[in-house]
Amino acid sequence: MRKQKQSGQSIVEFAIILPFLLLLIIGMVETAFALRSYLYVNTACREGIRFAARGRYTDADTARWMLASGGYTRLNNQQVPFFRTTDPEPNTGIIITRIPIQANGNIGQQVRYITGTITLASGDDVSTVHLSENDSRVAREVNIARHRDETIAINQQRVAQGYEALDNQVVVVEVFYAHRTLWNYEPLGFPRVLNLYSRSVMRVVSDARQTQ
């Protein structure tokens, strides 16, 4: 009789713990997939800034290599690119911004290459729209004044050593990625889509672009 009571108590305790255990396992799986996506996004951003800063490739070529860096995945029993700017289910947007800085520190007109989409989620509504210039975070988060001051300081050193002053250029690569969760958690108040973002900034000297 005592063994039966202990067995029944264990079953009740397990039944109480089971929902929390399942939530923990699901959370771990979701976190792992989200981290995987974020690593892919960071890798694509690093690859993009390496190509964009060389000056020998067009921004369109750079974007294609960035998209190819994610490899392939399966979607609806089909093999599709991990990063997609078009159907099926586009999930990636790329903005490459070039900011010229003259030798005297004057900042020129920014030039942007934009491709792909950004996903907007509000409640049960998930919509995909084309990425636009307004989605760029460069104006808010990139300290252009610091790069201008560094350009002036570098040119002052060059002139003092007998070299000519050089124009400069700052390249900013931004990647927007819509990570869709494995399961729908909207009843629990969690979004269906997590918008991941990565940005890389690199300074390019004009003579480096000309000689490569």
C-alpha atoms as a PDB file:
ATOM      1  CA  MET A   1       0.000   0.000   0.000  1.00  0.00           C
ATOM      2  CA  ARG A   2       2.804   2.414   0.902  1.00  0.00           C
ATOM      3  CA  LYS A   3       4.552   1.750  -2.418  1.00  0.00           C
ATOM      4  CA  GLN A   4       1.326   2.454  -4.318  1.00  0.00           C
ATOM      5  CA  LYS A   5       0.933   5.772  -2.487  1.00  0.00           C
ATOM      6  CA  GLN A   6       4.510   6.776  -3.272  1.00  0.00           C
ATOM      7  CA  SER A   7       4.041   5.820  -6.935  1.00  0.00           C
ATOM      8  CA  GLY A   8       0.839   7.846  -7.157  1.00  0.00           C
ATOM      9  CA  GLN A   9       2.544  10.825  -5.509  1.00  0.00           C
ATOM     10  CA  SER A  10       5.421  10.622  -8.017  1.00  0.00           C
ATOM     11  CA  ILE A  11       2.977  10.604 -10.936  1.00  0.00           C
ATOM     12  CA  VAL A  12       1.193  13.686  -9.594  1.00  0.00           C
ATOM     13  CA  GLU A  13       4.496  15.503  -9.052  1.00  0.00           C
ATOM     14  CA  PHE A  14       5.651  14.601 -12.556  1.00  0.00           C
ATOM     15  CA  ALA A  15       2.354  15.826 -14.019  1.00  0.00           C
ATOM     16  CA  ILE A  16       2.848  19.165 -12.252  1.00  0.00           C
ATOM     17  CA  ILE A  17       6.446  19.531 -13.440  1.00  0.00           C
ATOM     18  CA  LEU A  18       5.875  18.292 -17.007  1.00  0.00           C
ATOM     19  CA  PRO A  19       4.425  21.547 -18.480  1.00  0.00           C
ATOM     20  CA  PHE A  20       7.320  23.594 -17.119  1.00  0.00           C
ATOM     21  CA  LEU A  21       9.795  21.010 -18.376  1.00  0.00           C
ATOM     22  CA  LEU A  22       8.281  21.118 -21.862  1.00  0.00           C
ATOM     23  CA  LEU A  23       8.389  24.920 -21.876  1.00  0.00           C
ATOM     24  CA  LEU A  24      12.059  24.789 -20.868  1.00  0.00           C
ATOM     25  CA  ILE A  25      12.910  22.353 -23.668  1.00  0.00           C
ATOM     26  CA  ILE A  26      10.958  24.337 -26.265  1.00  0.00           C
ATOM     27  CA  GLY A  27      12.620  27.537 -25.102  1.00  0.00           C
ATOM     28  CA  MET A  28      16.064  25.988 -25.424  1.00  0.00           C
ATOM     29  CA  VAL A  29      15.309  24.769 -28.956  1.00  0.00           C
ATOM     30  CA  GLU A  30      13.945  28.154 -30.029  1.00  0.00           C
ATOM     31  CA  THR A  31      16.900  29.986 -28.510  1.00  0.00           C
ATOM     32  CA  ALA A  32      19.318  27.691 -30.327  1.00  0.00           C
ATOM     33  CA  PHE A  33      17.643  28.320 -33.696  1.00  0.00           C
ATOM     34  CA  ALA A  34      17.525  32.073 -33.077  1.00  0.00           C
ATOM     35  CA  LEU A  35      21.236  32.130 -32.174  1.00  0.00           C
ATOM     36  CA  ARG A  36      21.978  30.120 -35.305  1.00  0.00           C
ATOM     37  CA  SER A  37      20.154  32.683 -37.416  1.00  0.00           C
ATOM     38  CA  TYR A  38      21.945  35.548 -35.668  1.00  0.00           C
ATOM     39  CA  LEU A  39      25.340  33.947 -36.331  1.00  0.00           C
ATOM     40  CA  TYR A  40      24.417  33.612 -40.014  1.00  0.00           C
ATOM     41  CA  VAL A  41      23.387  37.273 -40.101  1.00  0.00           C
ATOM     42  CA  ASN A  42      26.651  38.388 -38.478  1.00  0.00           C
ATOM     43  CA  THR A  43      28.670  36.235 -40.877  1.00  0.00           C
ATOM     44  CA  ALA A  44      26.888  37.710 -43.889  1.00  0.00           C
ATOM     45  CA  CYS A  45      27.509  41.222 -42.562  1.00  0.00           C
ATOM     46  CA  ARG A  46      31.226  40.565 -42.040  1.00  0.00           C
ATOM     47  CA  GLU A  47      31.554  39.050 -45.516  1.00  0.00           C
ATOM     48  CA  GLY A  48      29.745  42.030 -46.980  1.00  0.00           C
ATOM     49  CA  ILE A  49      31.944  44.665 -45.352  1.00  0.00           C
ATOM     50  CA  ARG A  50      35.095  42.826 -46.482  1.00  0.00           C
ATOM     51  CA  PHE A  51      33.978  42.912 -50.113  1.00  0.00           C
ATOM     52  CA  ALA A  52      32.455  46.400 -49.969  1.00  0.00           C
ATOM     53  CA  ALA A  53      35.607  47.930 -48.497  1.00  0.00           C
ATOM     54  CA  ARG A  54      37.872  46.603 -51.228  1.00  0.00           C
ATOM     55  CA  GLY A  55      36.414  48.909 -53.858  1.00  0.00           C
ATOM     56  CA  ARG A  56      36.855  46.429 -56.695  1.00  0.00           C
ATOM     57  CA  TYR A  57      33.329  44.980 -56.558  1.00  0.00           C
ATOM     58  CA  THR A  58      29.951  46.568 -57.191  1.00  0.00           C
ATOM     59  CA  ASP A  59      27.481  46.762 -54.330  1.00  0.00           C
ATOM     60  CA  ALA A  60      25.170  44.421 -56.244  1.00  0.00           C
ATOM     61  CA  ASP A  61      27.946  41.796 -56.381  1.00  0.00           C
ATOM     62  CA  THR A  62      28.631  42.292 -52.677  1.00  0.00           C
ATOM     63  CA  ALA A  63      24.958  41.760 -51.848  1.00  0.00           C
ATOM     64  CA  ARG A  64      24.862  38.556 -53.916  1.00  0.00           C
ATOM     65  CA  TRP A  65      27.855  37.139 -52.043  1.00  0.00           C
ATOM     66  CA  MET A  66      26.264  38.084 -48.743  1.00  0.00           C
ATOM     67  CA  LEU A  67      23.073  36.244 -49.661  1.00  0.00           C
ATOM     68  CA  ALA A  68      25.065  33.209 -50.790  1.00  0.00           C
ATOM     69  CA  SER A  69      26.975  33.056 -47.474  1.00  0.00           C
ATOM     70  CA  GLY A  70      23.954  31.570 -45.701  1.00  0.00           C
ATOM     71  CA  GLY A  71      23.845  28.450 -47.822  1.00  0.00           C
ATOM     72  CA  TYR A  72      20.571  26.569 -48.168  1.00  0.00           C
ATOM     73  CA  THR A  73      17.755  25.412 -45.937  1.00  0.00           C
ATOM     74  CA  ARG A  74      14.492  23.539 -46.384  1.00  0.00           C
ATOM     75  CA  LEU A  75      11.150  25.295 -46.667  1.00  0.00           C
ATOM     76  CA  ASN A  76       7.910  23.453 -47.428  1.00  0.00           C
ATOM     77  CA  ASN A  77       9.903  20.358 -48.420  1.00  0.00           C
ATOM     78  CA  GLN A  78      11.988  22.365 -50.886  1.00  0.00           C
ATOM     79  CA  GLN A  79      15.622  23.398 -50.796  1.00  0.00           C
ATOM     80  CA  VAL A  80      15.818  27.199 -50.796  1.00  0.00           C
ATOM     81  CA  PRO A  81      18.497  29.783 -49.910  1.00  0.00           C
ATOM     82  CA  PHE A  82      18.721  30.646 -46.230  1.00  0.00           C
ATOM     83  CA  PHE A  83      18.774  34.375 -47.098  1.00  0.00           C
ATOM     84  CA  ARG A  84      15.976  35.303 -49.504  1.00  0.00           C
ATOM     85  CA  THR A  85      15.085  38.712 -50.924  1.00  0.00           C
ATOM     86  CA  THR A  86      12.339  37.296 -53.166  1.00  0.00           C
ATOM     87  CA  ASP A  87       9.788  34.493 -53.010  1.00  0.00           C
ATOM     88  CA  PRO A  88       9.387  32.037 -51.445  1.00  0.00           C
ATOM     89  CA  GLU A  89       8.879  33.908 -48.160  1.00  0.00           C
ATOM     90  CA  PRO A  90      11.497  36.676 -48.490  1.00  0.00           C
ATOM     91  CA  ASN A  91      13.254  37.249 -45.181  1.00  0.00           C
ATOM     92  CA  THR A  92      16.346  39.401 -45.834  1.00  0.00           C
ATOM     93  CA  GLY A  93      17.161  43.017 -46.566  1.00  0.00           C
ATOM     94  CA  ILE A  94      20.562  44.586 -47.241  1.00  0.00           C
ATOM     95  CA  ILE A  95      21.628  48.235 -47.230  1.00  0.00           C
ATOM     96  CA  ILE A  96      25.136  49.286 -48.255  1.00  0.00           C
ATOM     97  CA  THR A  97      25.883  52.945 -47.538  1.00  0.00           C
ATOM     98  CA  ARG A  98      28.957  54.769 -48.815  1.00  0.00           C
ATOM     99  CA  ILE A  99      29.849  58.074 -47.164  1.00  0.00           C
ATOM    100  CA  PRO A 100      32.646  60.058 -48.865  1.00  0.00           C
ATOM    101  CA  ILE A 101      34.870  62.210 -46.653  1.00  0.00           C
ATOM    102  CA  GLN A 102      37.144  64.715 -48.355  1.00  0.00           C
ATOM    103  CA  ALA A 103      40.720  65.268 -47.224  1.00  0.00           C
ATOM    104  CA  ASN A 104      39.722  68.527 -45.501  1.00  0.00           C
ATOM    105  CA  GLY A 105      36.968  66.776 -43.541  1.00  0.00           C
ATOM    106  CA  ASN A 106      33.975  67.798 -45.633  1.00  0.00           C
ATOM    107  CA  ILE A 107      31.343  65.037 -45.781  1.00  0.00           C
ATOM    108  CA  GLY A 108      29.895  64.329 -49.221  1.00  0.00           C
ATOM    109  CA  GLN A 109      26.570  62.924 -50.363  1.00  0.00           C
ATOM    110  CA  GLN A 110      25.769  59.437 -49.139  1.00  0.00           C
ATOM    111  CA  VAL A 111      25.184  56.732 -51.750  1.00  0.00           C
ATOM    112  CA  ARG A 112      23.039  53.734 -50.824  1.00  0.00           C
ATOM    113  CA  TYR A 113      22.414  50.357 -52.399  1.00  0.00           C
ATOM    114  CA  ILE A 114      19.193  48.779 -51.142  1.00  0.00           C
ATOM    115  CA  THR A 115      17.790  45.344 -51.853  1.00  0.00           C
ATOM    116  CA  GLY A 116      15.395  42.931 -50.180  1.00  0.00           C
ATOM    117  CA  THR A 117      12.604  43.251 -47.674  1.00  0.00           C
ATOM    118  CA  ILE A 118      11.808  43.888 -44.045  1.00  0.00           C
ATOM    119  CA  THR A 119       9.109  42.030 -42.131  1.00  0.00           C
ATOM    120  CA  LEU A 120       6.581  43.867 -39.992  1.00  0.00           C
ATOM    121  CA  ALA A 121       4.674  41.961 -37.325  1.00  0.00           C
ATOM    122  CA  SER A 122       1.731  43.339 -35.373  1.00  0.00           C
ATOM    123  CA  GLY A 123      -0.336  40.814 -33.469  1.00  0.00           C
ATOM    124  CA  ASP A 124      -1.529  38.148 -35.881  1.00  0.00           C
ATOM    125  CA  ASP A 125      -0.636  40.279 -38.911  1.00  0.00           C
ATOM    126  CA  VAL A 126       2.755  39.620 -40.513  1.00  0.00           C
ATOM    127  CA  SER A 127       3.564  41.623 -43.631  1.00  0.00           C
ATOM    128  CA  THR A 128       6.670  41.873 -45.797  1.00  0.00           C
ATOM    129  CA  VAL A 129       7.512  45.205 -47.426  1.00  0.00           C
ATOM    130  CA  HIS A 130      10.387  46.378 -49.581  1.00  0.00           C
ATOM    131  CA  LEU A 131      13.317  47.810 -47.662  1.00  0.00           C
ATOM    132  CA  SER A 132      13.677  51.572 -48.013  1.00  0.00           C
ATOM    133  CA  GLU A 133      16.188  54.276 -47.183  1.00  0.00           C
ATOM    134  CA  ASN A 134      14.169  55.181 -44.093  1.00  0.00           C
ATOM    135  CA  ASP A 135      14.908  51.751 -42.604  1.00  0.00           C
ATOM    136  CA  SER A 136      18.647  52.456 -42.441  1.00  0.00           C
ATOM    137  CA  ARG A 137      20.036  53.134 -38.960  1.00  0.00           C
ATOM    138  CA  VAL A 138      23.210  54.818 -40.168  1.00  0.00           C
ATOM    139  CA  ALA A 139      22.079  58.372 -39.383  1.00  0.00           C
ATOM    140  CA  ARG A 140      21.073  57.402 -35.823  1.00  0.00           C
ATOM    141  CA  GLU A 141      23.765  54.931 -34.818  1.00  0.00           C
ATOM    142  CA  VAL A 142      26.936  55.553 -36.839  1.00  0.00           C
ATOM    143  CA  ASN A 143      29.246  58.304 -35.561  1.00  0.00           C
ATOM    144  CA  ILE A 144      30.307  59.901 -38.847  1.00  0.00           C
ATOM    145  CA  ALA A 145      31.943  62.809 -37.005  1.00  0.00           C
ATOM    146  CA  ARG A 146      34.462  60.409 -35.453  1.00  0.00           C
ATOM    147  CA  HIS A 147      35.455  59.092 -38.876  1.00  0.00           C
ATOM    148  CA  ARG A 148      35.761  62.664 -40.149  1.00  0.00           C
ATOM    149  CA  ASP A 149      38.060  63.600 -37.262  1.00  0.00           C
ATOM    150  CA  GLU A 150      40.156  60.475 -37.858  1.00  0.00           C
ATOM    151  CA  THR A 151      40.455  61.349 -41.561  1.00  0.00           C
ATOM    152  CA  ILE A 152      41.686  64.839 -40.710  1.00  0.00           C
ATOM    153  CA  ALA A 153      44.177  63.479 -38.156  1.00  0.00           C
ATOM    154  CA  ILE A 154      45.529  60.869 -40.595  1.00  0.00           C
ATOM    155  CA  ASN A 155      45.952  63.468 -43.333  1.00  0.00           C
ATOM    156  CA  GLN A 156      47.756  65.816 -40.959  1.00  0.00           C
ATOM    157  CA  GLN A 157      50.242  63.055 -40.225  1.00  0.00           C
ATOM    158  CA  ARG A 158      50.647  62.277 -43.933  1.00  0.00           C
ATOM    159  CA  VAL A 159      51.308  65.913 -44.822  1.00  0.00           C
ATOM    160  CA  ALA A 160      53.794  66.232 -41.957  1.00  0.00           C
ATOM    161  CA  GLN A 161      55.680  63.233 -43.362  1.00  0.00           C
ATOM    162  CA  GLY A 162      55.703  64.647 -46.881  1.00  0.00           C
ATOM    163  CA  TYR A 163      52.819  62.677 -48.357  1.00  0.00           C
ATOM    164  CA  GLU A 164      49.713  64.066 -50.015  1.00  0.00           C
ATOM    165  CA  ALA A 165      46.401  64.235 -48.190  1.00  0.00           C
ATOM    166  CA  LEU A 166      43.850  61.661 -49.326  1.00  0.00           C
ATOM    167  CA  ASP A 167      40.092  61.560 -49.524  1.00  0.00           C
ATOM    168  CA  ASN A 168      38.381  58.884 -47.480  1.00  0.00           C
ATOM    169  CA  GLN A 169      35.228  56.846 -47.604  1.00  0.00           C
ATOM    170  CA  VAL A 170      33.227  55.101 -44.904  1.00  0.00           C
ATOM    171  CA  VAL A 171      31.304  51.979 -45.902  1.00  0.00           C
ATOM    172  CA  VAL A 172      28.410  50.733 -43.773  1.00  0.00           C
ATOM    173  CA  VAL A 173      26.785  47.356 -44.385  1.00  0.00           C
ATOM    174  CA  GLU A 174      23.437  46.599 -42.738  1.00  0.00           C
ATOM    175  CA  VAL A 175      21.614  43.275 -42.739  1.00  0.00           C
ATOM    176  CA  PHE A 176      17.966  42.846 -41.761  1.00  0.00           C
ATOM    177  CA  TYR A 177      16.683  39.318 -41.228  1.00  0.00           C
ATOM    178  CA  ALA A 178      13.224  38.026 -40.246  1.00  0.00           C
ATOM    179  CA  HIS A 179      13.638  34.964 -38.037  1.00  0.00           C
ATOM    180  CA  ARG A 180      10.410  32.973 -37.833  1.00  0.00           C
ATOM    181  CA  THR A 181       9.933  30.918 -34.690  1.00  0.00           C
ATOM    182  CA  LEU A 182       9.372  27.170 -34.949  1.00  0.00           C
ATOM    183  CA  TRP A 183       6.068  27.354 -33.112  1.00  0.00           C
ATOM    184  CA  ASN A 184       3.411  30.019 -32.692  1.00  0.00           C
ATOM    185  CA  TYR A 185       3.697  31.720 -29.304  1.00  0.00           C
ATOM    186  CA  GLU A 186       1.339  34.616 -29.972  1.00  0.00           C
ATOM    187  CA  PRO A 187      -1.236  33.319 -27.426  1.00  0.00           C
ATOM    188  CA  LEU A 188       1.554  33.672 -24.841  1.00  0.00           C
ATOM    189  CA  GLY A 189       2.315  37.219 -25.954  1.00  0.00           C
ATOM    190  CA  PHE A 190       5.489  36.462 -27.910  1.00  0.00           C
ATOM    191  CA  PRO A 191       5.981  37.604 -31.529  1.00  0.00           C
ATOM    192  CA  ARG A 192       5.844  35.164 -34.437  1.00  0.00           C
ATOM    193  CA  VAL A 193       8.754  36.916 -36.158  1.00  0.00           C
ATOM    194  CA  LEU A 194      11.988  38.179 -34.578  1.00  0.00           C
ATOM    195  CA  ASN A 195      13.694  40.904 -36.594  1.00  0.00           C
ATOM    196  CA  LEU A 196      17.472  40.442 -36.368  1.00  0.00           C
ATOM    197  CA  TYR A 197      19.889  43.213 -37.322  1.00  0.00           C
ATOM    198  CA  SER A 198      23.622  43.433 -37.831  1.00  0.00           C
ATOM    199  CA  ARG A 199      25.862  46.286 -38.945  1.00  0.00           C
ATOM    200  CA  SER A 200      29.535  46.638 -39.866  1.00  0.00           C
ATOM    201  CA  VAL A 201      31.492  49.834 -40.543  1.00  0.00           C
ATOM    202  CA  MET A 202      34.851  50.136 -42.265  1.00  0.00           C
ATOM    203  CA  ARG A 203      36.920  53.064 -43.457  1.00  0.00           C
ATOM    204  CA  VAL A 204      38.401  52.903 -46.968  1.00  0.00           C
ATOM    205  CA  VAL A 205      41.238  55.124 -48.205  1.00  0.00           C
ATOM    206  CA  SER A 206      40.966  56.220 -51.828  1.00  0.00           C
ATOM    207  CA  ASP A 207      44.419  55.044 -52.939  1.00  0.00           C
ATOM    208  CA  ALA A 208      43.662  51.543 -51.639  1.00  0.00           C
ATOM    209  CA  ARG A 209      40.654  51.374 -53.950  1.00  0.00           C
ATOM    210  CA  GLN A 210      42.667  52.582 -56.920  1.00  0.00           C
ATOM    211  CA  THR A 211      45.576  50.181 -56.523  1.00  0.00           C
ATOM    212  CA  GLN A 212      43.597  46.990 -55.877  1.00  0.00           C
END
